[in-house]
C-alpha positions as a printed Julia matrix, in Angstrom:
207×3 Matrix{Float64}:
 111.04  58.48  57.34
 111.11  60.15  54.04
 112.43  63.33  55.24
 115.31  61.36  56.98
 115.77  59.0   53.86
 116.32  62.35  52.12
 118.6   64.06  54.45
 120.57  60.71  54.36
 120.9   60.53  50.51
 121.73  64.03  49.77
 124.72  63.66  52.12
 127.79  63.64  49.58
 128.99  59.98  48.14
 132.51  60.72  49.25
 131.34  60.57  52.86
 130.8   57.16  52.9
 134.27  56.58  51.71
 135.48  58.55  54.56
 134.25  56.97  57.84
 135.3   56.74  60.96
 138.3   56.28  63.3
 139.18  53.23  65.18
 138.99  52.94  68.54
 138.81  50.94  71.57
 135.16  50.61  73.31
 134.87  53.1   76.3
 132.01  54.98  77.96
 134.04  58.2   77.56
 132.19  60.27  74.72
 133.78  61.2   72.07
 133.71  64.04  69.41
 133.82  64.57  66.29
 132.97  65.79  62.47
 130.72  68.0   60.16
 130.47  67.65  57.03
 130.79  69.62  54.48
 128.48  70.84  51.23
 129.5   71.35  48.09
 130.61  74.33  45.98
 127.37  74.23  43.79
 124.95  73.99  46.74
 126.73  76.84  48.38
 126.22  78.94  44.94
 122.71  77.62  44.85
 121.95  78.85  48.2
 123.95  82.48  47.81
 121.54  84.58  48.68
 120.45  83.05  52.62
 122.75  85.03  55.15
 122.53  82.23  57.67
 122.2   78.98  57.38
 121.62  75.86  60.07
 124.67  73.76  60.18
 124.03  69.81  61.06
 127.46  68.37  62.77
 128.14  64.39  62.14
 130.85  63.47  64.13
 133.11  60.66  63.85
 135.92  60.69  66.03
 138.41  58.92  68.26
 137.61  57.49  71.65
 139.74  60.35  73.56
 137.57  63.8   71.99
 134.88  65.22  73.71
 132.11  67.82  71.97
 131.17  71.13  73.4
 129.9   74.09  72.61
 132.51  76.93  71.83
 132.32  78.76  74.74
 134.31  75.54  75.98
 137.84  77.49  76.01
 138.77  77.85  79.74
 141.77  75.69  80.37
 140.25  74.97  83.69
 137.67  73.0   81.91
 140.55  70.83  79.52
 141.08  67.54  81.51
 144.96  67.04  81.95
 146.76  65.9   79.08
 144.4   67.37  76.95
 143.66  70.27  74.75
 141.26  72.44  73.08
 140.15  73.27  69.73
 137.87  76.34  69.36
 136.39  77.57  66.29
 134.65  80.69  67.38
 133.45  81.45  63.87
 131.73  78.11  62.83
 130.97  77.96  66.76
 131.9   74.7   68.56
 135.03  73.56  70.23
 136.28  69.94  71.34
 139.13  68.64  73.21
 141.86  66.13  72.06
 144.75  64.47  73.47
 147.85  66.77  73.92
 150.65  65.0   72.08
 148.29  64.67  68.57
 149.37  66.33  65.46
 146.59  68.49  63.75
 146.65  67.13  59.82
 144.94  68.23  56.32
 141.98  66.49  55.59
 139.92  66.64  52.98
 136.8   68.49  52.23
 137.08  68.91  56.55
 137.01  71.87  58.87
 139.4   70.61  61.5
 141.29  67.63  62.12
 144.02  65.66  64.22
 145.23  62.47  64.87
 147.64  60.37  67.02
 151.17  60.8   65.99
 151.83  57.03  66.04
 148.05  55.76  65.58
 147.14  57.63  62.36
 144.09  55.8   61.87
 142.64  56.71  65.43
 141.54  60.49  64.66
 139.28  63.17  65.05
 137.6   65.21  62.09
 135.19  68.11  61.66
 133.11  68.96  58.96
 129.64  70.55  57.49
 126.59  70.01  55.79
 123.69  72.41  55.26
 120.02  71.75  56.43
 117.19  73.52  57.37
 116.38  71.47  60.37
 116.58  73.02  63.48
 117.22  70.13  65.76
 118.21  66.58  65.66
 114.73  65.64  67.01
 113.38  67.3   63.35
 115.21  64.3   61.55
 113.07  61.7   62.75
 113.9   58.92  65.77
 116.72  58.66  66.93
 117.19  55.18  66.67
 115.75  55.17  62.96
 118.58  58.39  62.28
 121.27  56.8   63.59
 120.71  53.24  61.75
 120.15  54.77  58.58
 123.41  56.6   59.11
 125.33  54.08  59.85
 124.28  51.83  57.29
 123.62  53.68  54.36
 126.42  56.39  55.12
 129.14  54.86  56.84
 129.38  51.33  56.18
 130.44  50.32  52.61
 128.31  47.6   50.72
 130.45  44.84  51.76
 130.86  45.72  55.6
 128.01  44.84  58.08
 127.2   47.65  60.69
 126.67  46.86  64.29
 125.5   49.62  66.73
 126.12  49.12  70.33
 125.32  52.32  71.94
 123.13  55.65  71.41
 122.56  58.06  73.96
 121.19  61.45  73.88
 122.6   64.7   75.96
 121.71  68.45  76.02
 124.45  70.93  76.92
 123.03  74.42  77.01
 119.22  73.9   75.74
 121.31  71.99  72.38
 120.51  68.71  71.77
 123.22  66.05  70.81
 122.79  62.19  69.4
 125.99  60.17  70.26
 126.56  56.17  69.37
 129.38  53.69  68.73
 129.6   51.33  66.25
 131.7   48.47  64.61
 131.8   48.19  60.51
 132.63  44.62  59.79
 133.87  42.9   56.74
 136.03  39.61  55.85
 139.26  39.38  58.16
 138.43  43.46  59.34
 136.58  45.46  61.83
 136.71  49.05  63.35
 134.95  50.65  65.93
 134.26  54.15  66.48
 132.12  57.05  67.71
 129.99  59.66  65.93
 127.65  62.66  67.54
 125.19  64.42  65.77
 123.89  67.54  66.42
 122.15  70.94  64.93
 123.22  74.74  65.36
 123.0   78.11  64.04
 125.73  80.07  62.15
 127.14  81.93  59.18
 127.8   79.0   56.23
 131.02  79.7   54.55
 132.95  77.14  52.2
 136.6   77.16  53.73
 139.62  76.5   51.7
 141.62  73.53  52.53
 145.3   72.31  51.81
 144.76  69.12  50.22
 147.8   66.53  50.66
């Protein structure tokens, strides 16, 4: 628990600010977001060539995760389209007629054209775990998460779902959940997961 409590406190404050997308409950699994580190860790940490990225996804109900080798359009259910990032390596598919959008401190990022506030975002943070599994339970991960990351001090988190999946030997931790305050809820999704790659600190058009 203290190595999660740390991982969870050394995410940045603005994260918390940033949560999730609203959606409507459904069992189809959505994608979503990695988070990003800041300039002065990046500095701090100049001289590693590679560095383990940890992916924290919040997302819309419509996205799906997958590794970037996910590209065929064969594999894109209809109405539907993919996002590849063959440099930062992972890919996910969103609905057709969404707009892609600036967002801040994010690597990718669209949205409904109508429905702005249901929305899929990707972004980074840097750890030196090299699975999911290495941040402690996953029901213990995921709570802490959620409470102490995406809910602000007045809302009260509810999780109704976690489930775990493995696509190519990588392990991923999805869940919904509902922040609650006085006369407002949302619901969304959120997947977790661990990979290798090259960390670089993209520049991003902030509106």
């Amino acid at each position: 628990m203290a190595t999660l409590r740390s991982w969870v406190s050394s995410l940045p404050n603005q994260f918390a600010m940033q949560n999730s997308a609203v959606s409507s409950r459904s069992t189809v699994v959505p994608s979503s977001v990695i988070k990003a580190s800041s300039g002065d860790l990046l500095m701090n940490e100049k001289d590693c060539l590679k560095r383990r990225l940890i992916l924290v996804g919040v997302g819309a109900v419509t996205t799906s995760l997958f590794p970037a080798r996910f590209a065929s359009a064969e594999g894109v259910p209809k109405g539907y389209q993919a996002f590849v990032d063959f440099t930062d390596g992972y890919s996910y598919v969103y609905p057709s007629d969404w707009r892609d959008f600036d967002f801040r401190g994010h690597d990718s990022a669209f949205k409904d054209r109508f429905a702005a506030l249901q929305h899929v975002r990707v972004s980074f943070i840097p750890t030196n775990k090299n699975d999911v599994h290495d941040l402690g339970p996953m029901e213990e991960v995921i709570f802490d998460l959620v409470k102490n990351v995406y809910a602000a001090p007045t809302q009260i988190p509810t999780i109704y779902d976690m489930q775990e999946r493995t696509i190519d030997g990588k392990n991923y931790w999805t869940f919904e959940y509902d922040l609650a305050s006085s006369g407002f809820s949302r619901t969304a999704f959120a997947t977790i997961a661990i990979g290798n790659g090259p960390w670089s600190e993209k520049d991003k058009k902030v509106p």
